[in-house]
Short mmCIF file of C-alpha atoms in Angstrom, two decimals:
data_model
loop_
_atom_site.label_atom_id
_atom_site.label_comp_id
_atom_site.label_asym_id
_atom_site.label_seq_id
_atom_site.Cartn_x
_atom_site.Cartn_y
_atom_site.Cartn_z
CA MET O 1 144.39 79.84 8.99
CA PHE O 2 141.06 80.58 10.22
CA GLU O 3 140.84 77.24 12.22
CA LEU O 4 144.49 78.04 13.71
CA LEU O 5 143.52 81.63 14.69
CA GLY O 6 140.15 80.54 15.84
CA GLY O 7 141.29 77.82 17.53
CA GLY O 8 144.15 79.63 19.19
CA LEU O 9 141.71 82.43 20.10
CA LEU O 10 138.88 80.38 21.56
CA GLY O 11 141.64 78.41 23.41
CA SER O 12 143.28 81.31 24.94
CA ILE O 13 139.69 82.84 25.83
CA PHE O 14 138.69 79.81 27.40
CA GLY O 15 141.98 78.82 29.08
CA GLY O 16 141.92 82.24 30.46
CA LEU O 17 138.25 82.07 31.62
CA PHE O 18 139.27 78.45 33.47
CA ARG O 19 141.98 80.20 35.02
CA LEU O 20 140.16 82.92 36.06
CA ALA O 21 137.38 80.93 37.29
CA PRO O 22 138.83 79.63 40.73
CA GLU O 23 139.81 83.20 41.69
CA VAL O 24 136.27 84.39 41.09
CA LEU O 25 134.91 81.61 43.03
CA LYS O 26 137.40 82.33 45.81
CA LEU O 27 136.28 85.77 46.01
CA LEU O 28 132.44 84.68 46.12
CA ASP O 29 133.47 82.12 48.86
CA LYS O 30 134.96 84.90 50.66
CA ALA O 31 132.09 87.09 50.46
CA ASN O 32 130.06 84.41 51.48
CA GLU O 33 131.90 83.50 54.27
CA ARG O 34 132.13 87.12 55.64
CA LYS O 35 128.26 87.19 55.49
CA HIS O 36 128.46 83.79 57.63
CA GLU O 37 130.71 84.97 60.17
CA LEU O 38 128.34 88.33 60.22
CA ALA O 39 125.55 86.04 61.04
CA MET O 40 127.20 83.99 63.62
CA PHE O 41 128.26 87.08 65.16
CA THR O 42 124.83 88.53 65.53
CA LEU O 43 123.65 85.16 66.75
CA GLN O 44 126.54 85.10 69.47
CA THR O 45 125.55 88.49 70.53
CA ASP O 46 121.87 87.77 70.66
CA LEU O 47 122.89 84.59 72.79
CA GLU O 48 124.99 86.62 75.11
CA LYS O 49 122.04 89.20 75.57
CA LEU O 50 119.74 86.38 76.36
CA ARG O 51 122.07 84.84 78.94
CA GLY O 52 122.64 88.46 80.57
CA GLN O 53 118.56 88.56 80.79
CA PHE O 54 118.32 85.06 82.21
CA LYS O 55 121.18 85.84 84.68
CA MET O 56 119.14 89.15 85.92
CA GLU O 57 116.13 87.27 86.14
CA GLU O 58 117.69 84.63 88.10
CA LYS O 59 119.14 87.38 90.53
CA TYR O 60 115.82 89.11 90.90
CA VAL O 61 114.33 85.34 91.81
CA ASP O 62 116.95 84.89 94.39
CA PHE O 63 116.30 88.41 95.79
CA SER O 64 112.56 87.94 95.90
CA THR O 65 113.15 84.65 97.71
CA GLN O 66 115.43 86.20 100.11
CA GLN O 67 112.88 89.13 100.74
CA LEU O 68 109.87 86.78 100.95
CA ASP O 69 112.13 84.32 103.60
CA THR O 70 112.93 87.51 105.61
CA ILE O 71 109.14 88.56 105.83
CA LYS O 72 108.01 85.11 106.76
CA SER O 73 110.70 85.12 109.69
CA ALA O 74 109.57 88.47 110.99
CA PHE O 75 105.98 87.28 110.89
CA GLU O 76 107.02 84.32 112.86
CA GLU O 77 108.90 86.53 115.14
CA GLN O 78 105.99 88.75 115.51
CA SER O 79 103.65 85.77 116.18
CA LYS O 80 106.06 84.37 119.02
CA THR O 81 106.44 87.83 120.75
CA ALA O 82 102.62 88.13 120.47
CA GLN O 83 101.99 84.68 121.95
CA ALA O 84 104.51 85.49 124.62
CA ALA O 85 103.08 88.97 125.51
CA GLY O 86 99.46 87.71 126.03
CA LYS O 87 95.84 88.29 124.40
CA PHE O 88 95.49 91.76 125.73
CA ILE O 89 98.94 93.02 124.61
CA SER O 90 98.73 91.42 121.31
CA GLY O 91 95.16 92.74 120.77
CA VAL O 92 96.30 96.44 121.67
CA SER O 93 99.57 95.88 119.22
CA ALA O 94 96.80 94.70 116.50
CA LEU O 95 95.03 97.86 116.80
CA VAL O 96 97.55 100.42 116.42
CA ARG O 97 97.75 100.98 112.92
CA PRO O 98 93.87 100.73 112.30
CA GLY O 99 93.58 103.13 115.21
CA ILE O 100 95.98 105.73 113.93
CA THR O 101 93.93 105.37 110.65
CA TRP O 102 90.66 105.98 112.22
CA ALA O 103 91.86 108.74 114.12
CA LEU O 104 93.38 110.50 111.28
CA PHE O 105 90.20 109.78 109.23
CA GLY O 106 88.27 111.41 112.19
CA MET O 107 90.21 114.23 112.24
CA TYR O 108 89.80 115.18 108.65
CA ALA O 109 86.23 114.52 109.01
CA ALA O 110 86.15 116.86 111.72
CA ILE O 111 87.96 119.83 109.82
CA LYS O 112 85.74 119.25 106.98
CA ALA O 113 82.50 119.63 109.06
CA ALA O 114 84.28 122.52 110.92
CA THR O 115 84.90 124.08 107.43
CA LEU O 116 81.22 123.63 106.24
CA VAL O 117 79.99 125.15 109.68
CA MET O 118 81.98 128.09 109.30
CA ALA O 119 81.16 128.32 105.55
CA PHE O 120 77.39 128.39 106.71
CA GLN O 121 78.33 130.73 109.62
CA THR O 122 79.89 133.29 107.19
CA LYS O 123 77.35 132.89 104.51
CA THR O 124 79.87 131.78 101.95
CA TRP O 125 78.06 128.53 101.84
CA ASP O 126 74.13 129.00 101.87
CA GLU O 127 70.91 127.31 101.25
CA ASP O 128 71.41 127.51 97.42
CA ASP O 129 74.74 126.15 97.51
CA PHE O 130 73.52 123.24 99.54
CA ALA O 131 70.41 122.66 97.22
CA LEU O 132 72.39 122.61 94.29
CA PHE O 133 75.02 120.05 95.99
CA ASN O 134 72.12 117.96 97.11
CA MET O 135 70.60 117.91 93.45
CA VAL O 136 74.06 116.65 91.70
CA ILE O 137 74.42 113.97 94.53
CA SER O 138 70.84 112.93 94.17
CA PHE O 139 70.80 113.22 90.41
CA TRP O 140 74.06 110.45 90.16
CA PHE O 141 72.81 108.16 93.00
CA VAL O 142 69.10 108.21 92.55
CA GLY O 143 69.67 108.13 88.85
CA ARG O 144 71.82 105.03 89.23
CA SER O 145 68.92 103.10 91.41
CA ILE O 146 66.47 104.28 88.94
CA GLU O 147 68.23 102.66 85.93
CA LYS O 148 69.10 99.29 88.08
CA TYR O 149 65.50 99.20 88.66
CA GLN O 150 64.45 99.61 85.30
CA ARG O 151 66.96 97.09 83.67
CA GLY O 152 65.64 94.73 86.21
#
């Protein structure tokens, strides 16, 4: 009787396990399939991000190329205009920006010099201030020269 009961019991247990095994494997397979789909989706989104970045880079390169072409055509046009105008006019034209720069620098220096003269006249900048200023400037510039000489 033990054999009949044991055999029947073991048979039932193994039969039930073998019947449940495919269902368990299907569940595990679905879980792996979901993980795989998630990984593929992540890779696809990363790929789309890269494609978007490459398109932005292409647009930037196209814009830069167009900008450089525009600058080139402007320089060519300026060169043709300068050649047609003659050497004197092109020389004057070339001196406009540096001339304005030097004029502004000259005005700035004149204002600073006038401020210094006024400071001396009103005694807000006296000999002691000037001596202190000279001491600081001499310390830094003469000190650098001495260090360079000592290094050799």
